[in-house]
């Protein structure tokens, strides 16, 4: 065992009170390499109590002081970037090059962005013309819960805790039990960065054991959750009768829409990236590729040629483009989805099964070939349900109207990427799409100030910029008769 992953409660790294542990597995090898504290309601109680105790002091800190502390935490991420990238790659199976270029720099950026937001956040006032003025206070909520998934572990963990802390809340956070390492490491630097004890608490363990206890806890005023749609529904059912604020960032079944006037080379390479980055395990991945019929054959052949050349293998090899999927269970789910596609009559254009790298070290790893499928109707399960792995389908469409119908044909509404050089069509089409986010001639370009989130089964609420700062604060209007 390399390292025990401990809870951070009231400034101390401690095991779960119940003494339980979970195995932490390296997806590229299938080997257990550390133990995770298996926390329960008693640990939630301790964390919430520490957070409540810390709140009066923390909320009184000036925005400038909160900013300084979050910047110091970001400095720790920057100083340890190479080590964090390796840890993320080992824990998740993603290529270390991706962790080093995307996950860790973006985690650092989240902390810096919301550190600045602490000082820039403002609230409104409304004058009534008769000498009456309303001003709105934005008060931190108190203790808030942040629950994050395994696909972009430190990136999404910091996306939540940074605005929660910047706006003056004390946090009880839970990273995914599948990828807890980098959140643990971040927590281990909290004291050194200057966060008072109890302001940031991090609990590890299983969702239904520790996550649910967080959602149910009386003093946890809000839950910011990113994860699967079914989990989001379970959390909503628990939180609604307790009138908690909820931000839910859930699953997606996003379309990449390619019109025949697109910039061909850029559309092909971005469609490949959008489908297979992070082994297809990004909520924003374009897993349904819709191509106008005149361009379909050429586009399909170009995609297949590119995907067949993607280098899949050891995540620690800097040349690797695709690593392992996150767990054995997830690999089996993805393989079962490919079988379903076959059963539904899909033609596998490339991939279609497990990948076995040559290195003996990787013999037990969870590798899946990047897989492209065509010939499936938009109503079939493969084109309706999220797979969240390296699997994408291709569907032809005739015209704009048919394309719009296909884009909006699932219960999800997270994002879409549209490729056309016709400016009018681009804007018209974007406005017709029922998703929270649309990229025109690009994909996954992120400005942290913009509203991030989905419609329908992709979630409720928006995060990003002021949206997050507003979520983590309660507005209180004060009306003054002068
Ligand atoms: P998941 O729902 O299984 O788990 C997410 C987190 O919730 C984990 O920390 C887990 O322990 C916790 N959890 C599980 N059950 C719980 C419960 N009953 N109560 C409280 N907490 C509970 O999701 P996952 O498999 O880790 O992540 C993959 C999913 O996340 C995909 O569906 C993906 O689309 C989605 N996702 C969405 C976004 C977005 O921004 N919309 C971003 C990334 C991932």
Coordinates of C-alpha atoms and ligand atoms in Angstrom, one line a residue:
X1 CA 0.0 0.0 0.0
X2 CA 1.4 3.4 -1.0
X3 CA -0.8 5.7 0.9
X4 CA -4.0 5.8 3.0
X5 CA -6.5 8.4 1.8
X6 CA -7.8 10.1 4.9
X7 CA -10.6 12.5 5.7
X8 CA -9.8 16.1 6.3
X9 CA -11.9 17.2 9.3
X10 CA -11.3 20.3 11.4
X11 CA -7.8 20.7 9.9
X12 CA -6.7 17.1 10.7
X13 CA -6.3 14.1 8.4
X14 CA -8.1 11.3 10.1
X15 CA -9.4 7.8 9.2
X16 CA -13.1 7.1 9.1
X17 CA -14.6 6.7 12.6
X18 CA -16.0 3.3 11.8
X19 CA -12.6 2.1 10.8
X20 CA -13.6 0.9 7.4
X21 CA -11.6 1.1 4.2
X22 CA -12.2 0.8 0.5
X23 CA -9.7 -0.4 -2.1
X24 CA -8.3 2.2 -4.5
X25 CA -7.5 0.6 -7.8
X26 CA -5.2 1.8 -10.7
X27 CA -7.3 1.4 -13.8
X28 CA -4.4 0.9 -16.1
X29 CA -3.2 -2.2 -14.2
X30 CA -6.2 -3.4 -12.2
X31 CA -4.1 -3.4 -9.1
X32 CA -5.1 -2.0 -5.7
X33 CA -2.5 0.7 -4.7
X34 CA -4.0 2.5 -1.8
X35 CA -6.8 2.5 0.8
X36 CA -9.7 5.0 1.1
X37 CA -11.4 5.9 4.3
X38 CA -14.9 4.5 4.2
X39 CA -16.8 7.3 5.9
X40 CA -20.4 7.3 7.2
X41 CA -22.9 9.6 8.9
X42 CA -20.7 9.9 12.0
X43 CA -17.9 11.4 10.0
X44 CA -20.4 13.8 8.3
X45 CA -21.6 14.8 11.7
X46 CA -18.0 15.6 12.8
X47 CA -17.3 17.5 9.5
X48 CA -20.5 19.6 9.7
X49 CA -19.9 20.4 13.3
X50 CA -16.3 21.6 12.5
X51 CA -17.6 23.6 9.6
X52 CA -20.3 25.2 11.7
X53 CA -17.8 26.2 14.4
X54 CA -15.5 27.7 11.7
X55 CA -18.2 29.7 9.9
X56 CA -18.6 32.8 12.1
X57 CA -14.9 33.6 11.8
X58 CA -14.6 32.6 8.1
X59 CA -17.6 34.7 7.0
X60 CA -16.1 37.7 8.7
X61 CA -12.8 37.5 6.7
X62 CA -12.5 40.2 4.2
X63 CA -12.8 39.2 0.6
X64 CA -9.2 40.2 0.1
X65 CA -8.1 37.8 2.8
X66 CA -10.2 35.0 1.3
X67 CA -8.7 35.7 -2.0
X68 CA -5.1 35.5 -0.7
X69 CA -5.7 32.1 0.9
X70 CA -7.3 30.6 -2.2
X71 CA -4.4 32.0 -4.3
X72 CA -2.0 30.2 -1.9
X73 CA -3.9 27.0 -2.4
X74 CA -3.6 27.5 -6.2
X75 CA 0.1 28.1 -5.7
X76 CA 0.4 24.7 -4.0
X77 CA -1.4 23.1 -7.0
X78 CA 1.1 24.9 -9.4
X79 CA 4.1 23.9 -7.3
X80 CA 3.0 20.3 -7.3
X81 CA 1.6 20.2 -10.8
X82 CA 3.7 17.3 -12.2
X83 CA 3.1 15.2 -9.1
X84 CA -0.6 15.9 -9.3
X85 CA -0.8 15.0 -13.0
X86 CA 0.8 11.7 -12.3
X87 CA -1.5 11.0 -9.3
X88 CA -4.5 11.9 -11.4
X89 CA -3.4 9.7 -14.3
X90 CA -2.7 6.8 -12.0
X91 CA -6.0 7.1 -10.1
X92 CA -8.2 7.7 -13.2
X93 CA -6.5 5.9 -16.1
X94 CA -6.3 9.1 -18.2
X95 CA -3.1 9.9 -20.1
X96 CA -0.7 11.8 -17.9
X97 CA -0.3 14.2 -20.8
X98 CA -4.0 15.1 -20.6
X99 CA -3.8 15.4 -16.8
X100 CA -0.8 17.7 -17.2
X101 CA -2.2 19.8 -20.0
X102 CA -5.9 20.0 -18.9
X103 CA -6.9 18.7 -15.5
X104 CA -4.3 20.2 -13.2
X105 CA -3.9 23.6 -14.9
X106 CA -7.7 24.0 -15.0
X107 CA -7.9 23.0 -11.3
X108 CA -5.3 25.7 -10.5
X109 CA -7.3 28.2 -12.7
X110 CA -10.6 27.4 -10.9
X111 CA -8.9 28.3 -7.6
X112 CA -7.4 31.5 -9.0
X113 CA -10.6 32.5 -10.9
X114 CA -12.8 32.2 -7.8
X115 CA -10.1 33.7 -5.6
X116 CA -10.5 36.8 -7.7
X117 CA -14.3 36.5 -7.7
X118 CA -14.2 36.9 -3.9
X119 CA -13.1 40.5 -4.4
X120 CA -15.2 41.2 -7.5
X121 CA -18.5 39.8 -6.4
X122 CA -21.1 42.6 -6.0
X123 CA -24.8 42.9 -5.3
X124 CA -27.6 45.1 -6.5
X125 CA -29.5 48.1 -5.3
X126 CA -32.8 49.5 -6.5
X127 CA -33.9 53.1 -6.0
X128 CA -37.6 53.9 -6.1
X129 CA -37.5 57.6 -6.9
X130 CA -39.3 58.6 -3.7
X131 CA -36.3 58.4 -1.5
X132 CA -36.6 54.7 -1.0
X133 CA -33.6 52.5 -1.6
X134 CA -33.4 48.7 -1.7
X135 CA -30.1 47.1 -1.4
X136 CA -29.5 43.4 -1.6
X137 CA -27.1 41.6 0.7
X138 CA -25.5 38.4 -0.6
X139 CA -24.9 36.3 2.5
X140 CA -22.9 33.0 2.6
X141 CA -25.2 30.1 3.3
X142 CA -23.2 28.6 6.1
X143 CA -22.2 24.9 5.6
X144 CA -22.5 23.7 2.0
X145 CA -21.9 20.3 0.5
X146 CA -20.0 19.7 -2.7
X147 CA -20.1 16.2 -4.4
X148 CA -18.0 15.5 -7.5
X149 CA -17.5 12.7 -10.0
X150 CA -14.5 10.7 -11.2
X151 CA -14.0 11.8 -14.8
X152 CA -12.2 15.1 -14.1
X153 CA -11.4 14.6 -10.5
X154 CA -9.5 17.6 -9.2
X155 CA -10.9 19.9 -12.0
X156 CA -14.5 19.4 -10.9
X157 CA -13.7 19.2 -7.2
X158 CA -12.1 22.7 -7.3
X159 CA -14.9 24.0 -9.6
X160 CA -17.2 23.6 -6.7
X161 CA -15.2 24.2 -3.5
X162 CA -13.5 27.4 -4.9
X163 CA -16.7 29.5 -5.3
X164 CA -18.2 28.0 -2.1
X165 CA -15.2 29.1 -0.1
X166 CA -14.7 32.4 -2.0
X167 CA -18.3 33.5 -1.1
X168 CA -17.7 32.8 2.6
X169 CA -19.1 29.4 3.2
X170 CA -17.6 26.5 5.1
X171 CA -17.5 23.3 3.0
X172 CA -18.0 19.6 3.4
X173 CA -16.8 18.1 0.2
X174 CA -16.8 14.5 -1.2
X175 CA -14.8 13.5 -4.2
X176 CA -15.7 10.3 -6.1
X177 CA -14.6 7.2 -4.2
X178 CA -13.3 6.0 -7.6
X179 CA -10.7 8.8 -7.9
X180 CA -10.1 10.4 -4.5
X181 CA -6.3 10.9 -4.6
X182 CA -5.9 14.5 -5.8
X183 CA -8.6 15.9 -3.6
X184 CA -6.9 14.2 -0.7
X185 CA -3.6 15.8 -1.7
X186 CA -5.2 19.2 -2.1
X187 CA -6.8 18.9 1.4
X188 CA -3.4 18.1 2.9
X189 CA -2.2 21.6 1.9
X190 CA -5.2 23.5 3.2
X191 CA -3.6 24.4 6.6
X192 CA -0.3 25.5 4.9
X193 CA -2.2 27.7 2.5
X194 CA -3.8 29.4 5.6
X195 CA -7.3 28.0 5.6
X196 CA -8.6 28.0 9.2
X197 CA -9.4 24.6 10.6
X198 CA -12.9 23.4 9.7
X199 CA -13.4 25.8 6.7
X200 CA -12.7 23.0 4.2
X201 CA -13.6 19.4 5.2
X202 CA -13.1 16.5 2.8
X203 CA -14.8 13.2 3.3
X204 CA -14.2 10.0 1.4
X205 CA -16.3 7.0 0.8
X206 CA -19.3 5.6 -1.0
X207 CA -22.1 7.8 -2.3
X208 CA -25.0 6.1 -0.6
X209 CA -23.1 6.0 2.7
X210 CA -21.4 9.4 3.1
X211 CA -22.8 11.4 0.2
X212 CA -26.4 10.7 1.2
X213 CA -25.6 11.6 4.8
X214 CA -24.3 14.9 3.6
X215 CA -27.4 15.6 1.6
X216 CA -29.6 14.7 4.5
X217 CA -27.8 16.6 7.2
X218 CA -29.9 19.3 8.7
X219 CA -27.2 21.9 8.7
X220 CA -26.0 21.4 5.1
X221 CA -27.8 24.3 3.4
X222 CA -27.0 23.6 -0.2
X223 CA -25.6 20.8 -2.4
X224 CA -23.6 21.3 -5.5
X225 CA -23.6 18.0 -7.3
X226 CA -21.9 16.8 -10.5
X227 CA -22.5 13.2 -11.5
X228 CA -25.0 10.8 -13.1
X229 CA -28.6 11.7 -13.8
X230 CA -30.0 8.8 -11.6
X231 CA -27.9 10.0 -8.7
X232 CA -29.1 13.5 -9.3
X233 CA -32.7 12.3 -9.1
X234 CA -32.0 10.5 -5.8
X235 CA -30.3 13.6 -4.3
X236 CA -33.2 15.8 -5.5
X237 CA -35.8 13.5 -3.8
X238 CA -33.9 13.7 -0.5
X239 CA -33.2 17.4 -0.6
X240 CA -36.5 18.8 -1.9
X241 CA -38.5 18.2 1.3
X242 CA -35.7 19.8 3.3
X243 CA -35.8 22.9 1.0
X244 CA -32.1 22.8 0.3
X245 CA -30.6 24.8 -2.6
X246 CA -29.5 22.4 -5.3
X247 CA -27.2 22.7 -8.3
X248 CA -27.2 19.6 -10.4
X249 CA -24.8 19.0 -13.3
X250 CA -25.8 15.7 -14.8
X251 CA -25.3 13.4 -17.8
X252 CA -25.4 14.2 -21.5
X253 CA -25.8 12.6 -24.9
X254 CA -24.4 15.5 -26.9
X255 CA -24.5 15.9 -30.7
X256 CA -21.7 17.0 -33.0
X257 CA -23.6 18.4 -36.0
X258 CA -21.6 18.7 -39.3
X259 CA -23.1 20.6 -42.3
X260 CA -21.7 20.1 -45.7
X261 CA -20.2 23.6 -45.8
X262 CA -18.0 23.0 -42.8
X263 CA -14.2 23.4 -42.6
X264 CA -13.7 19.7 -43.3
X265 CA -10.3 19.0 -41.7
X266 CA -11.1 21.0 -38.5
X267 CA -14.5 19.4 -38.2
X268 CA -13.1 15.9 -38.5
X269 CA -10.3 16.3 -36.1
X270 CA -12.5 18.1 -33.5
X271 CA -15.3 15.5 -33.9
X272 CA -12.7 12.8 -33.1
X273 CA -11.4 14.8 -30.1
X274 CA -15.0 15.5 -28.9
X275 CA -15.9 11.8 -29.0
X276 CA -12.8 10.3 -27.5
X277 CA -11.0 12.8 -25.3
X278 CA -10.5 11.3 -21.8
X279 CA -11.7 8.0 -23.2
X280 CA -15.1 9.6 -24.0
X281 CA -15.6 10.2 -20.3
X282 CA -16.4 13.9 -20.4
X283 CA -20.0 15.0 -19.8
X284 CA -19.6 17.3 -22.9
X285 CA -18.3 14.6 -25.2
X286 CA -20.0 14.5 -28.6
X287 CA -21.2 10.9 -28.7
X288 CA -23.7 11.4 -31.6
X289 CA -22.1 12.6 -34.8
X290 CA -24.7 13.9 -37.2
X291 CA -23.4 14.5 -40.7
X292 CA -25.2 16.0 -43.7
X293 CA -25.8 13.3 -46.3
X294 CA -23.8 14.8 -49.1
X295 CA -20.7 14.8 -46.9
X296 CA -21.5 11.6 -44.9
X297 CA -19.3 9.0 -46.6
X298 CA -16.2 11.2 -46.9
X299 CA -16.6 12.4 -43.3
X300 CA -17.1 8.9 -42.0
X301 CA -14.1 7.5 -43.8
X302 CA -11.9 10.3 -42.6
X303 CA -13.0 9.8 -39.0
X304 CA -12.5 6.1 -39.1
X305 CA -8.9 6.6 -40.5
X306 CA -8.1 9.1 -37.7
X307 CA -9.7 7.0 -34.9
X308 CA -7.9 3.9 -36.0
X309 CA -4.6 5.7 -35.5
X310 CA -5.3 6.9 -32.0
X311 CA -2.6 5.6 -29.8
X312 CA -4.1 3.7 -26.9
X313 CA -2.0 2.3 -24.0
X314 CA 0.0 3.1 -21.0
X315 CA -1.4 6.4 -19.4
X316 CA 2.1 7.1 -18.1
X317 CA 3.6 7.2 -21.6
X318 CA 3.6 10.8 -22.8
X319 CA 2.8 9.7 -26.3
X320 CA -0.4 7.9 -25.3
X321 CA -3.6 9.6 -26.6
X322 CA -6.1 7.2 -24.9
X323 CA -5.6 5.5 -21.6
X324 CA -7.8 3.1 -19.5
X325 CA -11.4 3.7 -18.6
X326 CA -11.9 4.3 -15.0
X327 CA -12.9 0.9 -13.5
X328 CA -13.6 -2.7 -14.3
X329 CA -17.3 -2.1 -13.7
X330 CA -17.3 0.9 -16.1
X331 CA -15.4 -1.1 -18.7
X332 CA -18.0 -3.8 -18.5
X333 CA -20.8 -1.3 -18.9
X334 CA -19.2 0.3 -21.9
X335 CA -18.6 -3.2 -23.5
X336 CA -22.3 -4.1 -22.8
X337 CA -23.4 -0.9 -24.5
X338 CA -21.4 -1.9 -27.6
X339 CA -23.1 -5.3 -27.6
X340 CA -26.4 -3.5 -27.3
X341 CA -25.5 -1.4 -30.4
X342 CA -24.6 -4.6 -32.3
X343 CA -28.0 -6.2 -31.2
X344 CA -29.8 -3.1 -32.5
X345 CA -28.2 -3.6 -35.9
X346 CA -25.3 -1.1 -35.6
X347 CA -22.3 -1.6 -37.9
X348 CA -19.0 -1.3 -36.1
X349 CA -16.8 0.9 -38.2
X350 CA -13.7 0.6 -35.9
X351 CA -13.0 -0.7 -32.4
X352 CA -15.8 -2.7 -30.9
X353 CA -14.1 -4.4 -28.0
X354 CA -11.4 -4.6 -25.3
X355 CA -7.9 -3.4 -26.0
X356 CA -4.9 -5.3 -24.6
X357 CA -1.7 -3.4 -24.4
X358 CA 1.5 -5.5 -24.8
X359 CA 3.2 -4.4 -21.6
X360 CA 2.9 -7.1 -18.9
X361 CA 2.2 -4.3 -16.3
X362 CA -1.0 -3.4 -18.1
X363 CA -2.3 -7.0 -18.4
X364 CA -5.1 -6.4 -15.9
X365 CA -6.0 -2.9 -17.1
X366 CA -9.4 -1.7 -18.3
X367 CA -8.8 -0.6 -21.9
X368 CA -11.5 -0.2 -24.5
X369 CA -10.9 0.4 -28.2
X370 CA -12.3 3.7 -29.6
X371 CA -15.4 2.6 -31.3
X372 CA -17.5 4.2 -34.1
X373 CA -20.8 2.8 -35.1
X374 CA -23.2 3.6 -37.9
X375 CA -26.6 2.4 -39.2
X376 CA -28.6 3.0 -36.0
X377 CA -31.9 4.8 -35.8
X378 CA -32.1 7.8 -33.5
X379 CA -34.8 6.0 -31.4
X380 CA -32.6 3.1 -30.4
X381 CA -31.1 2.8 -26.9
X382 CA -27.5 3.4 -28.2
X383 CA -28.5 6.8 -29.5
X384 CA -30.7 7.7 -26.5
X385 CA -28.7 6.7 -23.4
X386 CA -25.4 8.1 -22.2
X387 CA -22.6 5.5 -22.5
X388 CA -19.8 7.8 -21.1
X389 CA -17.0 5.8 -22.8
X390 CA -15.1 5.7 -26.1
X391 CA -18.1 5.0 -28.2
X392 CA -19.8 7.3 -30.7
X393 CA -22.4 6.8 -33.5
X394 CA -22.7 8.4 -36.9
X395 CA -26.0 9.4 -38.4
X396 CA -26.7 11.1 -41.7
X397 CA -29.3 13.9 -42.0
X398 CA -30.9 15.7 -45.0
X399 CA -31.4 19.3 -44.0
X400 CA -31.3 21.7 -41.1
X401 CA -34.8 20.8 -39.9
X402 CA -34.0 17.1 -39.7
X403 CA -30.7 17.8 -38.0
X404 CA -32.5 19.9 -35.3
X405 CA -35.0 17.1 -34.7
X406 CA -32.1 14.7 -34.2
X407 CA -30.1 17.0 -31.9
X408 CA -33.1 17.4 -29.6
X409 CA -34.2 13.8 -29.7
X410 CA -32.9 12.7 -26.4
X411 CA -34.0 13.5 -22.8
X412 CA -30.6 15.2 -22.2
X413 CA -29.8 18.8 -22.9
X414 CA -26.2 19.5 -21.9
X415 CA -24.3 20.7 -25.0
X416 CA -23.9 20.6 -28.8
X417 CA -21.1 21.4 -31.3
X418 CA -22.2 22.7 -34.7
X419 CA -20.0 22.9 -37.8
X420 CA -21.0 25.2 -40.7
X421 CA -19.5 28.3 -42.4
X422 CA -23.0 29.8 -43.0
X423 CA -23.2 32.5 -40.3
X424 CA -26.9 32.9 -40.4
X425 CA -27.6 29.2 -40.2
X426 CA -25.1 28.8 -37.3
X427 CA -26.9 31.3 -35.1
X428 CA -30.4 30.2 -36.2
X429 CA -29.5 26.5 -35.5
X430 CA -27.9 27.3 -32.1
X431 CA -31.0 29.1 -30.9
X432 CA -33.1 26.1 -31.8
X433 CA -31.1 23.6 -29.8
X434 CA -32.5 22.7 -26.4
X435 CA -29.2 22.4 -24.5
X436 CA -27.5 24.6 -21.9
X437 CA -24.4 25.2 -24.1
X438 CA -23.6 25.3 -27.8
X439 CA -20.3 25.5 -29.5
X440 CA -20.1 26.9 -33.1
X441 CA -17.1 25.6 -35.0
X442 CA -15.4 24.6 -31.8
X443 CA -15.7 22.3 -28.8
X444 CA -14.9 22.6 -25.1
X445 CA -13.7 26.1 -25.3
X446 CA -14.3 27.3 -21.8
X447 CA -14.6 30.8 -20.4
X448 CA -15.2 30.4 -16.7
X449 CA -17.5 33.4 -16.5
X450 CA -20.2 31.8 -18.7
X451 CA -23.2 29.9 -17.5
X452 CA -22.4 26.2 -17.4
X453 CA -25.0 23.5 -17.1
X454 CA -27.8 21.6 -18.9
X455 CA -31.5 21.5 -19.5
X456 CA -33.9 18.6 -18.8
X457 CA -32.1 15.4 -17.6
X458 CA -28.8 17.1 -17.9
X459 CA -29.5 19.1 -14.7
X460 CA -30.9 22.1 -12.9
X461 CA -29.2 25.4 -12.4
X462 CA -26.0 26.9 -13.8
X463 CA -22.5 27.1 -12.5
X464 CA -19.6 29.4 -13.6
X465 CA -18.8 33.0 -12.8
X466 CA -21.5 34.9 -10.9
X467 CA -23.8 31.9 -11.3
X468 CA -21.7 30.0 -8.8
X469 CA -21.2 32.9 -6.5
X470 CA -25.0 33.5 -6.5
X471 CA -25.8 29.8 -5.9
X472 CA -23.6 29.8 -2.8
X473 CA -25.1 33.0 -1.3
X474 CA -28.6 33.9 -0.1
X475 CA -29.9 37.3 -1.3
X476 CA -31.5 39.4 1.4
X477 CA -33.2 42.6 0.3
X478 CA -33.1 45.5 2.7
X479 CA -35.6 48.3 2.0
X480 CA -34.7 51.7 3.4
X481 CA -37.1 54.6 3.6
X482 CA -34.9 57.7 3.7
Ligands
LIG1 P1 -22.2 9.2 -9.9 O1 -23.5 9.9 -9.9 O2 -22.1 7.8 -9.7 O3 -21.3 9.8 -8.7 C1 -21.0 11.2 -8.5 C2 -20.7 11.5 -7.1 O4 -21.9 11.3 -6.3 C3 -19.7 10.6 -6.4 O5 -18.9 11.3 -5.5 C4 -20.5 9.6 -5.7 O6 -19.9 9.0 -4.6 C5 -21.7 10.4 -5.2 N1 -22.9 9.7 -5.0 C6 -23.4 8.5 -5.5 N2 -24.6 8.2 -5.0 C7 -24.9 9.2 -4.1 C8 -26.0 9.4 -3.3 N3 -27.0 8.5 -3.2 N4 -26.1 10.5 -2.5 C9 -25.1 11.4 -2.6 N5 -24.0 11.2 -3.3 C10 -23.9 10.1 -4.1 O7 -21.4 9.7 -11.2 P2 -20.0 9.3 -11.7 O8 -20.1 7.9 -12.3 O9 -19.0 9.6 -10.7 O10 -19.8 10.3 -12.9 C11 -20.2 10.1 -14.2 C12 -21.5 10.9 -14.5 O11 -21.2 12.3 -14.2 C13 -21.9 10.9 -16.0 O12 -23.2 10.7 -16.1 C14 -21.5 12.3 -16.5 O13 -22.2 12.7 -17.6 C15 -21.7 13.1 -15.3 N6 -21.0 14.4 -15.3 C16 -21.7 15.5 -15.6 C17 -21.0 16.7 -15.7 C18 -21.7 18.0 -15.9 O14 -21.1 19.1 -15.7 N7 -22.9 18.0 -16.3 C19 -19.6 16.7 -15.5 C20 -18.9 15.5 -15.3 C21 -19.6 14.4 -15.2

